[in-house]
mmCIF file of C-alpha atoms in Angstrom:
data_model
loop_
_atom_site.group_PDB
_atom_site.id
_atom_site.type_symbol
_atom_site.label_atom_id
_atom_site.label_comp_id
_atom_site.label_asym_id
_atom_site.label_seq_id
_atom_site.Cartn_x
_atom_site.Cartn_y
_atom_site.Cartn_z
ATOM 1 C CA MET A 103 -34.200 47.439 25.260
ATOM 2 C CA ARG A 104 -35.425 44.116 23.535
ATOM 3 C CA GLN A 105 -38.708 44.296 21.759
ATOM 4 C CA TYR A 106 -40.636 41.251 20.108
ATOM 5 C CA GLY A 107 -43.166 41.217 17.944
ATOM 6 C CA PHE A 108 -45.317 37.937 16.907
ATOM 7 C CA LEU A 109 -47.831 37.748 14.392
ATOM 8 C CA VAL A 110 -50.994 35.166 15.328
ATOM 9 C CA GLU A 111 -53.625 34.801 12.720
ATOM 10 C CA THR A 112 -56.755 33.107 13.408
ATOM 11 C CA GLN A 113 -59.270 31.611 11.305
ATOM 12 C CA LEU A 114 -62.220 29.861 12.118
ATOM 13 C CA ASP A 115 -64.570 27.506 10.180
ATOM 14 C CA SER A 116 -68.413 27.203 11.294
ATOM 15 C CA ILE A 117 -69.086 26.376 15.035
ATOM 16 C CA PRO A 118 -70.677 23.085 15.270
ATOM 17 C CA VAL A 119 -73.918 23.341 17.393
ATOM 18 C CA ASN A 120 -75.295 19.231 16.613
ATOM 19 C CA ASP A 121 -75.098 18.434 20.165
ATOM 20 C CA ASN A 122 -77.495 21.502 21.242
ATOM 21 C CA VAL A 123 -74.602 23.149 23.309
ATOM 22 C CA GLY A 124 -73.479 26.839 22.590
ATOM 23 C CA LYS A 125 -69.799 27.847 22.173
ATOM 24 C CA GLU A 126 -67.349 30.135 22.923
ATOM 25 C CA VAL A 127 -63.983 30.180 20.976
ATOM 26 C CA THR A 128 -61.153 32.144 22.575
ATOM 27 C CA LEU A 129 -57.653 32.821 21.679
ATOM 28 C CA ASN A 130 -55.385 32.728 25.368
ATOM 29 C CA ILE A 131 -51.804 33.825 25.558
ATOM 30 C CA GLY A 132 -50.024 32.565 28.595
ATOM 31 C CA THR A 133 -47.310 34.618 30.033
ATOM 32 C CA ASN A 134 -44.861 34.886 33.342
ATOM 33 C CA LYS A 135 -46.033 38.265 34.066
ATOM 34 C CA ARG A 136 -47.737 38.640 37.518
ATOM 35 C CA ASN A 137 -50.448 41.651 36.669
ATOM 36 C CA GLY A 138 -51.903 41.483 40.215
ATOM 37 C CA LYS A 139 -55.739 41.662 38.585
ATOM 38 C CA THR A 140 -54.650 44.398 36.348
ATOM 39 C CA PHE A 141 -54.804 45.053 33.188
ATOM 40 C CA TYR A 142 -54.874 47.582 30.592
ATOM 41 C CA THR A 143 -57.466 47.764 27.679
ATOM 42 C CA ASP A 144 -58.204 51.200 24.769
ATOM 43 C CA SER A 145 -60.811 53.602 25.082
ATOM 44 C CA MET A 146 -62.197 53.422 21.820
ATOM 45 C CA GLY A 147 -58.491 53.869 20.157
ATOM 46 C CA LEU A 148 -57.993 56.894 22.503
ATOM 47 C CA GLU A 149 -56.625 56.165 25.392
ATOM 48 C CA GLU A 150 -55.204 53.282 27.789
ATOM 49 C CA GLN A 151 -57.888 52.548 30.229
ATOM 50 C CA THR A 152 -56.764 50.733 33.512
ATOM 51 C CA ARG A 153 -59.048 47.586 34.393
ATOM 52 C CA VAL A 154 -59.000 45.792 37.683
ATOM 53 C CA ILE A 155 -60.646 41.890 38.384
ATOM 54 C CA ASP A 156 -64.246 42.534 40.138
ATOM 55 C CA TYR A 157 -63.736 46.295 40.744
ATOM 56 C CA ARG A 158 -65.269 49.404 39.456
ATOM 57 C CA PRO A 159 -63.819 52.880 40.330
ATOM 58 C CA THR A 160 -66.924 54.782 40.377
ATOM 59 C CA TRP A 161 -69.092 52.454 42.497
ATOM 60 C CA ASN A 162 -69.378 49.501 44.686
ATOM 61 C CA TYR A 163 -69.615 46.388 42.621
ATOM 62 C CA THR A 164 -71.155 42.992 43.003
ATOM 63 C CA VAL A 165 -69.563 40.233 41.475
ATOM 64 C CA MET A 166 -72.884 38.093 39.752
ATOM 65 C CA GLU A 167 -70.662 36.841 36.524
ATOM 66 C CA PRO A 168 -67.458 36.378 37.566
ATOM 67 C CA THR A 169 -66.338 35.949 33.707
ATOM 68 C CA ALA A 170 -69.083 38.215 32.013
ATOM 69 C CA GLY A 171 -68.634 40.819 34.391
ATOM 70 C CA ASN A 172 -64.941 41.398 33.488
ATOM 71 C CA TYR A 173 -64.908 41.209 29.971
ATOM 72 C CA TYR A 174 -64.050 44.616 28.101
ATOM 73 C CA PRO A 175 -64.159 45.904 24.504
ATOM 74 C CA ILE A 176 -60.917 45.894 23.175
ATOM 75 C CA ASN A 177 -60.637 48.326 20.135
ATOM 76 C CA SER A 178 -57.122 47.829 19.326
ATOM 77 C CA PHE A 179 -55.245 46.389 22.079
ATOM 78 C CA ILE A 180 -55.252 45.198 25.794
ATOM 79 C CA GLY A 181 -51.982 44.434 27.897
ATOM 80 C CA ILE A 182 -50.241 43.752 31.191
ATOM 81 C CA LYS A 183 -47.997 44.631 32.992
ATOM 82 C CA ASP A 184 -45.410 42.557 35.898
ATOM 83 C CA ALA A 185 -46.093 44.633 38.818
ATOM 84 C CA SER A 186 -42.165 43.508 39.864
ATOM 85 C CA THR A 187 -40.472 44.169 36.535
ATOM 86 C CA ASN A 188 -42.772 46.827 34.937
ATOM 87 C CA ARG A 189 -42.468 44.895 31.720
ATOM 88 C CA THR A 190 -45.689 44.529 29.208
ATOM 89 C CA VAL A 191 -47.130 42.620 27.238
ATOM 90 C CA ASN A 192 -49.501 43.562 24.770
ATOM 91 C CA VAL A 193 -51.917 42.007 21.888
ATOM 92 C CA VAL A 194 -52.694 44.606 19.080
ATOM 93 C CA THR A 195 -55.709 43.943 17.413
ATOM 94 C CA ASP A 196 -56.848 44.496 13.780
ATOM 95 C CA ARG A 197 -60.630 44.158 14.954
ATOM 96 C CA SER A 198 -62.982 45.023 17.795
ATOM 97 C CA GLN A 199 -63.458 41.996 19.947
ATOM 98 C CA GLY A 200 -63.397 41.866 24.166
ATOM 99 C CA GLY A 201 -60.960 40.473 26.092
ATOM 100 C CA THR A 202 -59.633 39.949 29.745
ATOM 101 C CA VAL A 203 -57.185 38.707 31.901
ATOM 102 C CA LEU A 204 -59.269 36.305 34.493
ATOM 103 C CA LYS A 205 -55.896 34.263 35.103
ATOM 104 C CA GLU A 206 -52.640 35.781 36.297
ATOM 105 C CA GLY A 207 -50.391 36.638 33.352
ATOM 106 C CA GLU A 208 -53.082 35.366 30.771
ATOM 107 C CA ILE A 209 -54.705 37.338 28.093
ATOM 108 C CA GLU A 210 -57.810 36.133 26.934
ATOM 109 C CA ILE A 211 -59.813 37.129 23.958
ATOM 110 C CA MET A 212 -63.353 36.199 22.556
ATOM 111 C CA ILE A 213 -62.612 34.912 18.938
ATOM 112 C CA HIS A 214 -66.137 34.202 18.167
ATOM 113 C CA ARG A 215 -69.251 33.361 20.247
ATOM 114 C CA ARG A 216 -72.367 31.060 19.030
ATOM 115 C CA ILE A 217 -75.528 30.587 21.361
ATOM 116 C CA LEU A 218 -78.415 28.678 20.388
ATOM 117 C CA LYS A 219 -81.011 30.916 22.432
ATOM 118 C CA ASP A 220 -80.971 34.212 24.069
ATOM 119 C CA ASP A 221 -78.809 34.141 27.079
ATOM 120 C CA ALA A 222 -80.105 37.924 28.554
ATOM 121 C CA ARG A 223 -77.089 39.494 28.042
ATOM 122 C CA GLY A 224 -78.384 42.046 25.894
ATOM 123 C CA VAL A 225 -79.096 40.315 22.582
ATOM 124 C CA GLY A 226 -82.729 40.461 22.903
#
């Protein structure tokens, strides 16, 4: 089995907000994998958790925020698996971040978020 590894470093200067608009900077990694709304993250660096877009296994989930409702904490990795070939793509991070796979085959990791007012999402 062939394995490939890539190192991606992100550097971010200050985020300009002189236009009075908050910004969210993400790293998007596109692949040709067909993951069928399913992706994987770690749980506190201990075990793999299966995540499914717009689904919660323990209750009936009503989609109110399609993006924010499908972001999950990443302590060490996020990954997708092609449903037909079982080939995987994993991204290993060196710090805790948030991530999702909102589009088929595209891993999205939040690099930085700068908002100008409380957006009622827990910052207070």
